[in-house]
Coordinates of C-alpha atoms in Angstrom, one line a residue:
M1 CA -83.1 16.1 -3.4
A2 CA -81.0 17.6 -6.2
V3 CA -82.4 17.4 -9.7
P4 CA -79.8 16.2 -12.3
E5 CA -78.5 18.7 -14.8
P6 CA -80.1 18.5 -18.2
D7 CA -76.9 17.3 -19.8
A8 CA -76.3 14.7 -17.1
R9 CA -79.9 13.5 -17.4
L10 CA -79.6 13.2 -21.2
A11 CA -76.4 11.2 -20.9
Q12 CA -78.1 8.9 -18.3
E13 CA -81.1 8.3 -20.6
K14 CA -78.7 7.5 -23.5
E15 CA -76.8 5.1 -21.3
E16 CA -80.0 3.4 -20.2
E17 CA -81.2 3.2 -23.8
S18 CA -77.9 1.7 -24.9
E19 CA -78.1 -0.9 -22.1
E20 CA -81.7 -1.8 -23.2
E21 CA -80.6 -2.2 -26.8
S22 CA -77.7 -4.5 -25.9
E23 CA -80.0 -6.7 -23.8
I24 CA -79.8 -10.3 -25.0
L25 CA -83.3 -11.5 -26.1
E26 CA -82.5 -14.9 -27.4
E27 CA -79.6 -17.3 -28.1
S28 CA -78.9 -19.8 -30.8
P29 CA -79.2 -23.4 -29.8
C30 CA -75.4 -23.8 -29.7
G31 CA -75.0 -20.6 -27.7
R32 CA -72.7 -18.9 -30.2
W33 CA -75.1 -16.2 -31.6
Q34 CA -76.9 -13.8 -29.2
K35 CA -79.8 -11.7 -30.4
R36 CA -80.1 -8.2 -29.1
R37 CA -83.0 -5.8 -28.9
E38 CA -81.6 -3.3 -31.4
Q39 CA -83.1 -3.7 -34.9
V40 CA -81.0 -2.9 -38.0
N41 CA -81.7 -2.3 -41.7
Q42 CA -79.4 -4.5 -43.8
G43 CA -80.6 -4.0 -47.3
N44 CA -84.4 -3.8 -47.4
M45 CA -84.8 -7.6 -47.8
P46 CA -88.4 -8.4 -48.7
G47 CA -89.9 -11.3 -46.8
I48 CA -87.7 -10.9 -43.7
Q49 CA -90.0 -9.9 -40.8
S50 CA -87.3 -8.6 -38.6
T51 CA -83.5 -8.1 -38.4
F52 CA -81.7 -7.6 -35.2
L53 CA -78.1 -6.9 -34.2
A54 CA -76.5 -9.9 -32.7
M55 CA -73.1 -11.0 -31.3
D56 CA -71.0 -13.8 -32.5
T57 CA -69.5 -14.9 -29.1
E58 CA -66.9 -17.1 -30.8
E59 CA -65.3 -14.4 -33.0
G60 CA -66.3 -11.4 -30.9
V61 CA -67.9 -9.5 -33.9
E62 CA -71.4 -8.2 -34.5
V63 CA -73.7 -10.0 -36.9
V64 CA -77.3 -9.8 -38.1
W65 CA -80.0 -12.1 -36.8
N66 CA -82.7 -12.5 -39.6
E67 CA -86.1 -14.1 -38.9
L68 CA -88.4 -15.5 -41.6
L69 CA -91.8 -16.4 -40.2
F70 CA -94.2 -19.0 -41.6
T71 CA -97.7 -18.9 -40.1
D72 CA -98.8 -22.2 -41.7
K73 CA -96.9 -24.8 -39.7
K74 CA -98.4 -27.7 -41.5
A75 CA -97.4 -26.5 -45.0
F76 CA -93.9 -25.6 -43.6
K77 CA -93.4 -29.1 -42.2
A78 CA -94.3 -30.6 -45.6
H79 CA -91.5 -28.7 -47.3
E80 CA -89.0 -28.6 -44.4
E81 CA -86.4 -30.7 -46.3
K82 CA -86.5 -28.4 -49.3
I83 CA -86.0 -25.3 -47.1
K84 CA -83.0 -27.0 -45.4
T85 CA -81.5 -27.8 -48.7
M86 CA -81.9 -24.2 -49.9
F87 CA -80.2 -22.7 -46.9
E88 CA -77.4 -25.3 -47.0
Q89 CA -76.6 -24.1 -50.5
L90 CA -76.8 -20.4 -49.5
V91 CA -74.3 -20.9 -46.7
L92 CA -71.8 -22.2 -49.3
V93 CA -72.0 -19.0 -51.4
D94 CA -68.7 -17.3 -50.6
H95 CA -67.4 -14.1 -52.3
P96 CA -65.6 -11.1 -50.8
N97 CA -68.1 -8.7 -52.3
I98 CA -71.2 -10.5 -51.1
V99 CA -72.6 -10.3 -47.6
K100 CA -72.0 -13.7 -46.1
L101 CA -74.7 -16.0 -44.7
H102 CA -73.0 -17.8 -41.8
K103 CA -75.5 -20.1 -40.3
Y104 CA -79.2 -21.1 -40.2
W105 CA -81.6 -23.1 -38.0
L106 CA -85.3 -23.9 -37.8
D107 CA -87.5 -23.0 -34.8
V108 CA -90.8 -24.9 -35.0
K109 CA -93.3 -24.6 -32.2
D110 CA -97.0 -24.1 -31.5
L111 CA -98.7 -23.0 -34.7
K112 CA -95.8 -21.1 -36.3
A113 CA -92.4 -21.8 -37.7
R114 CA -89.3 -19.6 -38.0
V115 CA -86.2 -19.9 -40.1
I116 CA -83.5 -17.9 -38.4
F117 CA -80.3 -17.2 -40.2
I118 CA -77.2 -15.2 -39.3
T119 CA -75.6 -12.9 -41.9
E120 CA -72.5 -10.6 -41.9
Y121 CA -73.1 -7.1 -40.4
V122 CA -71.8 -4.2 -42.6
S123 CA -71.8 -1.2 -40.2
S124 CA -70.6 1.5 -42.6
G125 CA -74.0 2.1 -44.2
S126 CA -75.5 1.8 -47.7
L127 CA -74.2 3.2 -50.9
K128 CA -77.2 5.5 -51.1
Q129 CA -76.3 7.0 -47.7
F130 CA -72.7 7.4 -48.7
L131 CA -73.7 9.2 -52.0
K132 CA -76.0 11.6 -50.1
K133 CA -73.2 12.5 -47.7
T134 CA -70.8 13.1 -50.6
K135 CA -73.3 15.4 -52.4
K136 CA -74.0 17.3 -49.1
N137 CA -70.4 18.1 -49.0
H138 CA -70.6 19.4 -52.6
K139 CA -68.0 16.9 -53.8
A140 CA -68.0 15.3 -57.2
M141 CA -67.5 11.6 -57.7
N142 CA -63.9 10.5 -58.2
A143 CA -63.7 8.6 -61.5
R144 CA -61.2 6.1 -60.1
A145 CA -63.4 5.3 -57.1
W146 CA -66.4 4.9 -59.5
K147 CA -64.4 2.3 -61.5
R148 CA -63.3 0.4 -58.4
W149 CA -66.9 0.2 -57.1
C150 CA -68.3 -0.9 -60.5
T151 CA -65.6 -3.6 -60.7
Q152 CA -66.4 -5.0 -57.3
I153 CA -70.2 -5.0 -57.9
L154 CA -69.7 -6.7 -61.3
S155 CA -67.3 -9.2 -59.7
A156 CA -70.1 -10.3 -57.3
L157 CA -72.7 -10.4 -60.1
S158 CA -70.4 -12.3 -62.4
F159 CA -69.9 -14.9 -59.6
L160 CA -73.7 -15.2 -58.9
H161 CA -74.6 -15.4 -62.6
S162 CA -72.0 -18.0 -63.4
C163 CA -73.2 -20.4 -60.7
E164 CA -75.0 -23.5 -61.8
P165 CA -77.9 -22.8 -61.7
P166 CA -77.4 -19.0 -61.9
I167 CA -78.3 -16.9 -58.9
I168 CA -80.3 -13.8 -59.8
H169 CA -80.2 -11.0 -57.2
G170 CA -83.5 -9.4 -58.2
N171 CA -83.3 -6.6 -55.7
L172 CA -80.1 -4.7 -56.6
T173 CA -80.4 -1.0 -55.6
S174 CA -78.2 1.5 -53.9
D175 CA -80.0 0.6 -50.7
T176 CA -78.8 -3.1 -50.9
I177 CA -75.2 -2.3 -51.7
F178 CA -73.0 -1.4 -48.7
I179 CA -69.7 0.4 -48.7
Q180 CA -67.1 0.1 -46.0
H181 CA -64.7 2.9 -44.9
N182 CA -61.8 1.3 -46.9
G183 CA -63.8 1.3 -50.1
L184 CA -64.9 -2.4 -50.0
I185 CA -68.2 -3.0 -51.6
K186 CA -70.6 -5.7 -50.2
I187 CA -73.9 -6.7 -51.9
G188 CA -76.7 -7.6 -49.5
S189 CA -80.2 -8.9 -49.9
V190 CA -78.9 -11.6 -52.3
W191 CA -81.4 -14.2 -51.0
H192 CA -84.6 -12.5 -51.9
R193 CA -85.1 -14.0 -55.4
V194 CA -83.7 -17.3 -54.2
F195 CA -86.4 -17.5 -51.5
A196 CA -89.1 -16.5 -53.9
N197 CA -88.1 -19.1 -56.6
A198 CA -87.2 -22.0 -54.3
L199 CA -90.2 -22.0 -52.0
P200 CA -93.4 -23.8 -53.0
D201 CA -96.5 -21.8 -53.7
D202 CA -98.2 -22.6 -50.4
L203 CA -95.2 -21.2 -48.5
R204 CA -94.7 -18.0 -50.5
S205 CA -96.9 -15.8 -48.3
P206 CA -94.0 -14.4 -46.3
I207 CA -92.1 -13.5 -49.5
R208 CA -93.3 -10.1 -50.7
I209 CA -92.3 -10.2 -54.4
E210 CA -93.8 -6.8 -55.3
R211 CA -91.5 -3.8 -55.2
E212 CA -92.8 -1.9 -52.2
E213 CA -90.8 1.4 -52.3
L214 CA -91.8 3.8 -55.1
R215 CA -88.5 5.5 -54.8
N216 CA -86.7 2.4 -56.0
L217 CA -89.0 1.5 -58.9
H218 CA -86.5 2.9 -61.5
F219 CA -83.9 0.3 -60.6
F220 CA -86.1 -2.5 -62.1
P221 CA -86.5 -3.1 -65.9
P222 CA -89.8 -3.5 -67.7
E223 CA -89.6 -7.3 -67.7
Y224 CA -89.1 -7.6 -63.9
G225 CA -91.3 -10.2 -62.3
Q226 CA -92.2 -12.0 -65.5
K227 CA -91.5 -15.7 -65.8
A228 CA -89.0 -15.2 -68.6
D229 CA -86.8 -12.6 -66.8
G230 CA -83.2 -13.7 -66.0
T231 CA -79.8 -12.4 -65.1
A232 CA -80.3 -9.3 -67.4
V233 CA -82.6 -7.9 -64.6
D234 CA -79.5 -7.4 -62.5
I235 CA -77.6 -5.8 -65.3
F236 CA -80.3 -3.1 -65.7
S237 CA -80.3 -2.5 -61.9
F238 CA -76.5 -2.3 -61.9
G239 CA -76.7 0.3 -64.7
M240 CA -79.0 2.5 -62.6
C241 CA -76.6 2.1 -59.6
A242 CA -73.7 3.0 -61.8
L243 CA -75.6 6.1 -63.0
E244 CA -76.4 7.1 -59.5
M245 CA -72.8 6.6 -58.4
A246 CA -71.6 8.9 -61.2
V247 CA -74.0 11.8 -60.6
L248 CA -74.4 11.2 -56.8
E249 CA -78.2 11.5 -56.8
I250 CA -81.1 11.1 -59.2
Q251 CA -83.8 13.5 -58.1
T252 CA -87.1 12.0 -57.1
N253 CA -90.5 13.5 -58.1
G254 CA -91.4 14.9 -54.7
D255 CA -91.0 12.2 -52.2
T256 CA -92.2 9.3 -54.4
R257 CA -90.6 7.8 -57.5
V258 CA -87.9 8.9 -59.9
S259 CA -89.2 10.2 -63.2
E260 CA -88.0 9.4 -66.7
E261 CA -87.1 13.0 -67.1
A262 CA -84.8 12.9 -64.1
I263 CA -83.1 9.8 -65.4
M264 CA -82.6 11.5 -68.8
R265 CA -81.1 14.6 -67.2
A266 CA -78.7 12.4 -65.2
R267 CA -77.7 10.5 -68.4
H268 CA -77.0 13.8 -70.3
S269 CA -74.9 15.2 -67.5
L270 CA -72.2 12.5 -68.0
D271 CA -69.2 14.1 -69.6
D272 CA -67.2 10.9 -70.2
P273 CA -68.5 9.3 -73.5
N274 CA -67.1 5.9 -72.5
M275 CA -68.9 6.0 -69.1
R276 CA -72.1 7.1 -70.8
E277 CA -72.0 4.3 -73.4
F278 CA -71.2 1.8 -70.6
I279 CA -74.2 2.8 -68.5
L280 CA -76.6 3.1 -71.5
S281 CA -75.7 -0.5 -72.6
C282 CA -76.9 -1.7 -69.2
L283 CA -80.2 0.3 -69.5
T284 CA -81.2 -1.1 -72.9
L285 CA -84.9 -2.0 -72.7
N286 CA -84.4 -5.3 -74.6
P287 CA -82.9 -7.7 -72.1
D288 CA -81.3 -9.8 -74.8
K289 CA -79.2 -6.9 -75.9
R290 CA -77.8 -6.1 -72.4
P291 CA -74.2 -7.2 -71.9
T292 CA -73.3 -9.8 -69.2
A293 CA -71.6 -8.9 -66.0
N294 CA -68.4 -10.6 -67.2
N295 CA -68.4 -8.8 -70.5
L296 CA -68.9 -5.4 -68.7
L297 CA -65.6 -6.1 -66.8
F298 CA -63.9 -6.0 -70.2
H299 CA -65.5 -2.7 -71.3
R300 CA -62.9 0.0 -72.1
V301 CA -64.1 2.2 -69.3
L302 CA -63.1 -0.4 -66.7
F303 CA -60.6 -2.7 -68.4
E304 CA -57.0 -2.2 -67.5
V305 CA -53.9 -4.3 -67.6
H306 CA -53.2 -5.4 -64.0
S307 CA -50.0 -4.2 -62.5
L308 CA -47.3 -6.6 -61.5
K309 CA -47.8 -5.5 -57.9
L310 CA -51.4 -6.6 -58.0
L311 CA -50.7 -9.9 -59.7
A312 CA -47.9 -10.6 -57.2
A313 CA -50.2 -9.7 -54.3
H314 CA -52.9 -12.2 -55.5
C315 CA -50.2 -14.8 -56.0
F316 CA -48.9 -14.2 -52.5
I317 CA -52.4 -14.5 -50.9
N318 CA -53.3 -17.6 -52.9
N319 CA -50.2 -19.4 -51.7
Q320 CA -49.9 -17.9 -48.2
Y321 CA -50.8 -21.1 -46.6
L322 CA -47.3 -22.4 -47.6
M323 CA -45.5 -19.6 -45.8
P324 CA -45.0 -18.8 -42.1
E325 CA -47.5 -16.4 -40.5
N326 CA -45.1 -13.5 -40.2
V327 CA -43.2 -14.1 -43.5
V328 CA -43.5 -10.5 -44.7
E329 CA -42.2 -9.0 -41.5
E330 CA -39.3 -11.5 -41.4
K331 CA -38.3 -10.8 -45.1
I332 CA -38.3 -7.1 -44.5
K333 CA -35.9 -7.5 -41.5
E334 CA -33.5 -9.4 -43.8
L335 CA -33.4 -6.6 -46.5
D336 CA -30.5 -4.2 -46.9
L337 CA -32.4 -0.9 -47.2
N338 CA -29.7 0.5 -49.4
M339 CA -30.1 -2.1 -52.0
V340 CA -31.6 -1.0 -55.4
M341 CA -35.1 -2.4 -55.8
A342 CA -35.7 -1.1 -59.3
E343 CA -33.9 0.9 -61.9
I344 CA -34.6 2.6 -65.2
R345 CA -31.5 2.9 -67.5
R346 CA -31.4 5.6 -70.1
E347 CA -28.9 6.2 -72.9
G348 CA -27.1 9.5 -72.8
R349 CA -28.6 10.7 -69.5
P350 CA -28.8 9.6 -65.9
G351 CA -31.1 6.7 -65.1
A352 CA -33.5 6.5 -62.1
Q353 CA -33.2 4.2 -59.1
W354 CA -35.4 3.2 -56.3
R355 CA -34.0 1.8 -53.1
Y356 CA -35.8 -0.3 -50.5
S357 CA -35.5 2.6 -48.0
E358 CA -37.9 4.6 -50.2
V359 CA -40.6 1.9 -49.9
S360 CA -43.2 2.2 -47.1
F361 CA -43.7 -1.4 -45.9
L362 CA -46.7 -0.3 -43.9
E363 CA -48.4 0.6 -47.2
L364 CA -47.5 -2.9 -48.5
D365 CA -49.3 -4.5 -45.5
K366 CA -52.4 -2.4 -46.1
F367 CA -52.4 -3.2 -49.8
L368 CA -52.2 -6.9 -49.1
E369 CA -55.1 -6.6 -46.7
D370 CA -57.2 -4.7 -49.2
V371 CA -56.5 -7.3 -51.9
R372 CA -57.3 -10.1 -49.4
N373 CA -60.6 -8.4 -48.6
G374 CA -61.7 -8.1 -52.2
I375 CA -61.2 -4.5 -53.1
Y376 CA -59.0 -5.3 -56.1
P377 CA -60.4 -8.4 -57.7
L378 CA -58.6 -10.0 -60.7
M379 CA -61.7 -10.1 -62.9
N380 CA -60.2 -8.9 -66.2
F381 CA -57.5 -11.6 -66.2
A382 CA -59.4 -14.6 -67.7
V383 CA -62.8 -15.5 -69.0
S384 CA -65.0 -16.6 -66.1
R385 CA -65.9 -20.3 -65.8
P386 CA -69.2 -21.5 -64.3
H387 CA -69.1 -21.9 -60.5
A388 CA -71.0 -25.1 -59.6
L389 CA -72.2 -24.5 -56.1
P390 CA -70.8 -27.4 -54.0
R391 CA -73.4 -29.8 -52.8
A392 CA -73.8 -29.5 -49.0
L393 CA -72.3 -32.5 -47.3
S394 CA -75.1 -33.1 -44.8
Q395 CA -74.8 -29.9 -42.8
P396 CA -77.1 -30.2 -39.9
Q397 CA -79.2 -27.3 -38.8
E398 CA -78.8 -26.3 -35.2
D399 CA -81.0 -28.5 -33.0
P400 CA -82.7 -26.7 -30.1
Q401 CA -82.7 -29.9 -28.0
K402 CA -78.9 -30.1 -28.0
A403 CA -76.9 -28.9 -25.1
K404 CA -75.1 -25.6 -25.6
T405 CA -71.5 -25.8 -26.5
P406 CA -69.0 -23.1 -27.5
T407 CA -67.4 -25.3 -30.1
P408 CA -68.9 -26.3 -33.5
E409 CA -70.9 -29.5 -33.7
P410 CA -69.2 -32.4 -35.4
F411 CA -69.8 -32.9 -39.1
D412 CA -70.5 -29.2 -39.6
V413 CA -69.4 -27.9 -43.0
E414 CA -66.5 -25.5 -42.6
T415 CA -67.1 -22.3 -44.6
R416 CA -63.9 -20.6 -43.7
K417 CA -60.9 -21.0 -46.0
V418 CA -57.4 -21.9 -44.9
V419 CA -54.8 -19.1 -45.3
Q420 CA -51.8 -20.9 -43.8
M421 CA -50.7 -24.5 -43.1
Q422 CA -47.8 -25.7 -41.1
C423 CA -46.8 -29.3 -40.6
N424 CA -44.5 -31.3 -38.4
M425 CA -43.7 -35.0 -38.3
E426 CA -41.8 -37.0 -35.6
L427 CA -41.1 -40.6 -35.2
N428 CA -42.3 -42.3 -32.0
E429 CA -39.9 -43.7 -29.4
D430 CA -39.4 -47.1 -31.1
K431 CA -39.0 -45.4 -34.5
T432 CA -41.8 -47.5 -36.0
Q433 CA -44.6 -44.9 -36.5
W434 CA -44.8 -41.2 -37.6
H435 CA -46.8 -38.7 -35.5
L436 CA -48.2 -35.9 -37.6
T437 CA -49.0 -32.4 -36.1
L438 CA -50.9 -30.1 -38.5
L439 CA -51.5 -26.4 -37.7
L440 CA -54.2 -24.7 -39.8
I441 CA -54.9 -20.9 -39.7
L442 CA -58.3 -19.9 -41.1
E443 CA -59.2 -16.6 -42.7
D444 CA -60.8 -15.3 -39.5
K445 CA -57.4 -15.9 -37.7
L446 CA -58.8 -19.1 -36.0
H447 CA -55.9 -21.5 -35.2
R448 CA -56.8 -25.2 -35.5
Q449 CA -54.1 -27.8 -34.4
L450 CA -54.6 -31.4 -35.3
S451 CA -52.6 -34.5 -34.3
Y452 CA -52.6 -37.9 -35.8
D453 CA -50.6 -41.2 -35.7
L454 CA -50.0 -42.1 -39.3
L455 CA -50.7 -45.6 -40.4
P456 CA -48.7 -47.3 -43.2
T457 CA -51.8 -47.3 -45.4
D458 CA -52.5 -43.6 -45.0
N459 CA -52.2 -41.2 -48.0
S460 CA -52.4 -37.5 -48.3
K461 CA -55.6 -37.4 -50.4
D462 CA -57.6 -39.7 -48.0
L463 CA -56.5 -37.6 -45.0
A464 CA -57.5 -34.3 -46.7
T465 CA -60.9 -35.8 -47.7
E466 CA -61.5 -37.0 -44.1
L467 CA -60.8 -33.5 -42.8
V468 CA -63.4 -32.1 -45.1
H469 CA -65.9 -34.8 -44.1
Y470 CA -65.5 -34.0 -40.4
G471 CA -65.8 -30.2 -41.0
F472 CA -62.2 -29.3 -40.2
I473 CA -61.5 -27.6 -43.6
H474 CA -63.4 -26.1 -46.4
E475 CA -64.2 -28.4 -49.4
D476 CA -62.3 -26.0 -51.7
D477 CA -59.1 -26.5 -49.6
C478 CA -59.1 -30.3 -50.0
E479 CA -56.8 -30.6 -53.0
K480 CA -54.5 -27.8 -51.6
L481 CA -54.1 -29.6 -48.3
A482 CA -53.5 -33.0 -50.0
N483 CA -50.7 -31.5 -52.1
F484 CA -49.2 -29.9 -49.0
L485 CA -49.3 -33.1 -47.0
E486 CA -47.8 -35.0 -49.9
N487 CA -44.9 -32.6 -50.0
A488 CA -44.5 -32.9 -46.2
F489 CA -44.5 -36.8 -46.4
H490 CA -41.8 -36.7 -49.1
K491 CA -39.7 -34.2 -47.1
Y492 CA -39.8 -36.2 -43.8
R493 CA -39.9 -39.8 -45.1
S494 CA -37.3 -39.5 -47.8
P495 CA -33.8 -40.7 -46.6
P496 CA -31.2 -38.0 -46.3
L497 CA -28.7 -37.7 -49.2

């Protein structure tokens, strides 16, 4: 019998290992989420016993399956409603620079209880890994990239801190910040402090509040863990992240913690005085003297007047639901490429002209996608207002006793936003009643088509509210859809001139 070649044997072992890791260990009660054997690290989240790679069979993307184990089932049952309420609020937190929590359910059996929740999977790795690779290649940090990353992190922190009540991250390090290949920043491990504060004392055993890794101790301010600490904790941690991003690495003392001397050396190595002042303001030992996340976005090292191109892109994306799906492509086809798009006129000398033929429309599509994903937030445009987290509408947890179904259960709260709306109205055969057909395209490209025979008493606001109630649209889209339907009713029902 022939012995396989070493390379062939190695390839076979890798294939078998890959098949083993992709084996499905468990499914969610509704059958949508499938847990695999492969474990992943998504932000060193204290309190989470295990995190596995999983598959979202509805969207065809990888997600993370997180498990929070409670050994005291009796205490867990006593506070079950409080835990449900907490997770229902967390599912509603939605920001492009924050790792999304998609779904949760409870698994209570024997003497133990589990909370299982599904979060977004960021496959590109942590900020710390990216900085190490950059330093290994002997490259310096690009100042523009540093500013863009800081803006995205502060955008997420400003959102969390302006919620009512404020959400404190409490575990912000370069290990809990992820960066994708296109430069998009995602903050993970947001739920650590929420878990620790929201759970009653007799359930806090699984939440390890202490900072376990010595190498990350320098990210936390002196007041960390005290009852009086607040959002300023995150500002100090952000300052350390911004310093590490600027210098690529702060040397540790052997394999343990980062020393004060190493931090001082990193500070003094900063050449840009504005950058140095920006970072030092975050690292002030007195928490009362640290700036807020929103104020930092207006610091001179980050602040810039937004370009008309960026403002137009945000305006386009915010109102895209009013336009056909391929509106950009269709408009481009109509353009005369020899037409002058922009011109600079100068007295006494020739001006400058730019024609449409000189514009790369592929770059325009990429730019719109980057803006839509959250790479270029409009945070310096207006003073932030508090975000009241919407009260969950009675979102049910997934019930293990229910039959598996590939479609969402009724009355589920819709967390995806509508990016496009189309509407058609036709009279029935006897011309006495209008039939409404509504097409909704959600941000994950899901198409949802709804049909309804309008009653004389129906109005746009009630219809939109009903769609929120039954989980067809996000609560934030209610007013937008009501206005859209009102315009459609006026268009179709108004007699022709």
